[in-house]
Amino acid sequence: MNENRLFIEIYDEYAEPIYRYIHYKTCHRETAEDLTSQTFLKAMEKWHQFNSAKGTLSSWLYCIARNLITDHFRSGAKWGFIRDVSDIWDLPAESDAVKELMREETRGELHRALNQLPPRQREVVILRVWEELPYKQIASISGKSEANCKMLFSRALKKLKSSLGTAVIFQLIFARPLFGRRDL
């Protein structure tokens, strides 16, 4: 397979999750688009440095994206932790008004609770639940140990459970279509 075809396949597979991650960190659509493009350009330029023995391609791309986000904010932009979790959710497409109202109410409670979490815990929850990443990859992306990521996730779930109850946490983890992620 030639290199151009390989990069097209890599882009097709990883562009959307990388974009969502950057959008989550910057809270700005145009910045996320620009940094996503830069991530893949840098990956092409640095392809010779990728070593599959040191980690997965996905983790390498997330690290490039994370470094670009850091550079972006160092250059004078304001730090962009999620201010409002609603940025990462779909609006449900159901037409049943009662179900819609219940979902919206539950979603609102969950938004408020997630926004109350410390940024590091919120980031781990977003990457683990919405992006469905394994702890090993979250650790690689965040620069924390796998054990630390598990601890952050566990503490976040305890806080969410105490403020929302077990039923909402169950929906969050096992019934994500209730809170589907936006196709960005």
Short mmCIF file of C-alpha atoms in Angstrom, two decimals:
data_model
loop_
_atom_site.label_atom_id
_atom_site.label_comp_id
_atom_site.label_asym_id
_atom_site.label_seq_id
_atom_site.Cartn_x
_atom_site.Cartn_y
_atom_site.Cartn_z
CA MET A 1 0.00 0.00 0.00
CA ASN A 2 1.43 3.39 -0.90
CA GLU A 3 1.88 6.11 1.71
CA ASN A 4 -0.83 8.40 0.32
CA ARG A 5 -3.45 5.66 0.51
CA LEU A 6 -2.28 4.78 4.02
CA PHE A 7 -2.71 8.38 5.21
CA ILE A 8 -6.16 8.57 3.64
CA GLU A 9 -7.19 5.45 5.55
CA ILE A 10 -5.69 6.79 8.78
CA TYR A 11 -7.50 10.10 8.32
CA ASP A 12 -10.81 8.38 7.55
CA GLU A 13 -10.55 6.27 10.69
CA TYR A 14 -9.27 8.85 13.17
CA ALA A 15 -10.33 12.32 12.01
CA GLU A 16 -13.70 12.34 13.74
CA PRO A 17 -12.53 11.17 17.20
CA ILE A 18 -9.49 13.48 17.06
CA TYR A 19 -11.75 16.38 16.08
CA ARG A 20 -14.15 15.62 18.96
CA TYR A 21 -11.25 15.50 21.42
CA ILE A 22 -9.85 18.82 20.21
CA HIS A 23 -13.31 20.41 20.14
CA TYR A 24 -13.85 19.22 23.71
CA LYS A 25 -10.58 20.86 24.80
CA THR A 26 -10.97 24.12 22.86
CA CYS A 27 -14.76 24.56 22.82
CA HIS A 28 -14.38 26.25 19.44
CA ARG A 29 -15.38 24.64 16.15
CA GLU A 30 -12.98 26.52 13.85
CA THR A 31 -10.03 26.02 16.16
CA ALA A 32 -10.86 22.32 16.40
CA GLU A 33 -11.00 22.06 12.60
CA ASP A 34 -7.65 23.83 12.23
CA LEU A 35 -5.92 21.79 14.93
CA THR A 36 -7.34 18.55 13.54
CA SER A 37 -5.85 19.38 10.15
CA GLN A 38 -2.54 20.27 11.79
CA THR A 39 -2.59 16.98 13.71
CA PHE A 40 -2.75 14.95 10.52
CA LEU A 41 -0.21 17.14 8.71
CA LYS A 42 2.21 16.71 11.59
CA ALA A 43 1.56 12.95 11.60
CA MET A 44 2.45 12.83 7.91
CA GLU A 45 5.61 14.88 8.49
CA LYS A 46 6.67 12.79 11.50
CA TRP A 47 5.53 9.40 10.18
CA HIS A 48 9.10 8.10 10.34
CA GLN A 49 9.06 8.71 14.13
CA PHE A 50 6.00 6.56 14.81
CA ASN A 51 7.01 3.38 16.62
CA SER A 52 4.25 0.81 17.09
CA ALA A 53 6.33 -0.89 19.77
CA LYS A 54 5.94 2.22 21.97
CA GLY A 55 2.18 2.63 21.53
CA THR A 56 -0.80 2.55 19.24
CA LEU A 57 -1.34 4.80 16.26
CA SER A 58 -4.42 6.20 17.95
CA SER A 59 -2.49 7.18 21.09
CA TRP A 60 0.23 8.76 18.96
CA LEU A 61 -2.34 10.87 17.09
CA TYR A 62 -4.03 11.94 20.34
CA CYS A 63 -0.62 12.94 21.74
CA ILE A 64 0.09 15.04 18.66
CA ALA A 65 -3.33 16.66 19.05
CA ARG A 66 -2.76 17.28 22.76
CA ASN A 67 0.61 18.92 22.06
CA LEU A 68 -0.95 21.14 19.39
CA ILE A 69 -3.70 22.15 21.81
CA THR A 70 -1.07 23.03 24.42
CA ASP A 71 0.88 25.06 21.85
CA HIS A 72 -2.32 26.80 20.78
CA PHE A 73 -3.11 27.94 24.30
CA ARG A 74 0.50 28.86 25.05
CA SER A 75 0.38 31.17 22.06
CA GLY A 76 -2.14 33.34 23.88
CA ALA A 77 -5.50 31.65 23.48
CA LYS A 78 -7.59 31.18 26.62
CA TRP A 79 -7.56 27.65 28.11
CA GLY A 80 -10.65 25.79 27.02
CA PHE A 81 -11.80 23.08 29.37
CA ILE A 82 -15.41 22.22 28.71
CA ARG A 83 -17.55 24.96 30.08
CA ASP A 84 -20.79 23.28 29.08
CA VAL A 85 -21.04 19.55 28.54
CA SER A 86 -23.99 20.04 26.16
CA ASP A 87 -21.40 20.66 23.46
CA ILE A 88 -20.78 16.92 23.17
CA TRP A 89 -24.35 15.61 23.07
CA ASP A 90 -26.89 15.14 20.32
CA LEU A 91 -30.36 16.42 20.61
CA PRO A 92 -32.50 13.29 20.61
CA ALA A 93 -34.45 12.61 17.45
CA GLU A 94 -37.46 11.03 19.24
CA SER A 95 -40.82 12.60 18.60
CA ASP A 96 -42.56 11.32 21.74
CA ALA A 97 -42.93 14.50 23.81
CA VAL A 98 -43.06 12.77 27.21
CA LYS A 99 -39.93 10.69 26.60
CA GLU A 100 -38.25 13.77 25.16
CA LEU A 101 -39.04 15.81 28.25
CA MET A 102 -37.77 13.07 30.58
CA ARG A 103 -34.58 12.71 28.58
CA GLU A 104 -34.04 16.45 28.53
CA GLU A 105 -34.55 16.65 32.28
CA THR A 106 -32.15 13.76 32.92
CA ARG A 107 -29.66 15.22 30.45
CA GLY A 108 -29.84 18.58 32.20
CA GLU A 109 -29.14 16.97 35.56
CA LEU A 110 -26.21 15.06 34.10
CA HIS A 111 -24.83 18.19 32.40
CA ARG A 112 -24.89 20.10 35.67
CA ALA A 113 -23.27 17.23 37.55
CA LEU A 114 -20.52 16.74 34.94
CA ASN A 115 -19.81 20.45 34.89
CA GLN A 116 -19.30 20.30 38.67
CA LEU A 117 -16.52 17.71 38.34
CA PRO A 118 -12.90 18.86 38.38
CA PRO A 119 -11.59 19.22 34.79
CA ARG A 120 -9.27 16.17 35.03
CA GLN A 121 -12.12 13.92 36.20
CA ARG A 122 -14.47 15.33 33.56
CA GLU A 123 -11.86 14.69 30.83
CA VAL A 124 -11.44 11.05 31.86
CA VAL A 125 -15.23 10.52 31.95
CA ILE A 126 -15.62 12.07 28.49
CA LEU A 127 -12.80 10.00 26.98
CA ARG A 128 -13.90 6.79 28.70
CA VAL A 129 -17.68 7.00 28.18
CA TRP A 130 -18.19 9.03 25.00
CA GLU A 131 -15.02 8.23 23.12
CA GLU A 132 -15.00 4.65 24.50
CA LEU A 133 -11.23 4.70 24.95
CA PRO A 134 -9.44 2.15 27.15
CA TYR A 135 -7.65 3.40 30.26
CA LYS A 136 -4.28 2.68 28.71
CA GLN A 137 -5.02 5.07 25.85
CA ILE A 138 -6.53 7.71 28.16
CA ALA A 139 -3.33 7.53 30.22
CA SER A 140 -1.23 7.97 27.12
CA ILE A 141 -3.31 10.95 25.98
CA SER A 142 -3.51 12.69 29.35
CA GLY A 143 0.05 12.02 30.47
CA LYS A 144 -1.18 10.29 33.61
CA SER A 145 -0.73 6.70 34.70
CA GLU A 146 -3.37 4.12 33.89
CA ALA A 147 -4.00 3.67 37.63
CA ASN A 148 -4.48 7.43 38.04
CA CYS A 149 -7.00 7.50 35.18
CA LYS A 150 -8.93 4.62 36.77
CA MET A 151 -8.90 6.44 40.10
CA LEU A 152 -10.11 9.70 38.50
CA PHE A 153 -12.91 7.83 36.71
CA SER A 154 -13.92 5.98 39.88
CA ARG A 155 -14.00 9.19 41.93
CA ALA A 156 -15.99 10.95 39.22
CA LEU A 157 -18.56 8.14 39.15
CA LYS A 158 -18.86 8.25 42.95
CA LYS A 159 -19.52 12.00 42.81
CA LEU A 160 -22.01 11.58 39.98
CA LYS A 161 -23.73 8.71 41.79
CA SER A 162 -24.07 10.73 44.99
CA SER A 163 -25.55 13.71 43.16
CA LEU A 164 -27.64 11.87 40.55
CA GLY A 165 -28.30 8.36 41.81
CA THR A 166 -27.50 4.95 40.42
CA ALA A 167 -30.16 4.99 37.66
CA VAL A 168 -28.67 7.99 35.88
CA ILE A 169 -25.15 6.56 36.14
CA PHE A 170 -26.43 3.30 34.66
CA GLN A 171 -27.91 5.26 31.74
CA LEU A 172 -24.69 7.18 31.32
CA ILE A 173 -22.55 4.07 31.03
CA PHE A 174 -24.85 1.41 29.59
CA ALA A 175 -27.59 3.29 27.75
CA ARG A 176 -25.56 5.98 26.03
CA PRO A 177 -28.06 6.36 23.16
CA LEU A 178 -30.08 8.36 25.67
CA PHE A 179 -27.20 10.80 25.66
CA GLY A 180 -25.85 10.17 22.15
CA ARG A 181 -22.75 12.04 21.08
CA ARG A 182 -23.00 14.66 18.43
CA ASP A 183 -21.78 13.85 14.94
CA LEU A 184 -19.44 16.81 14.66
#
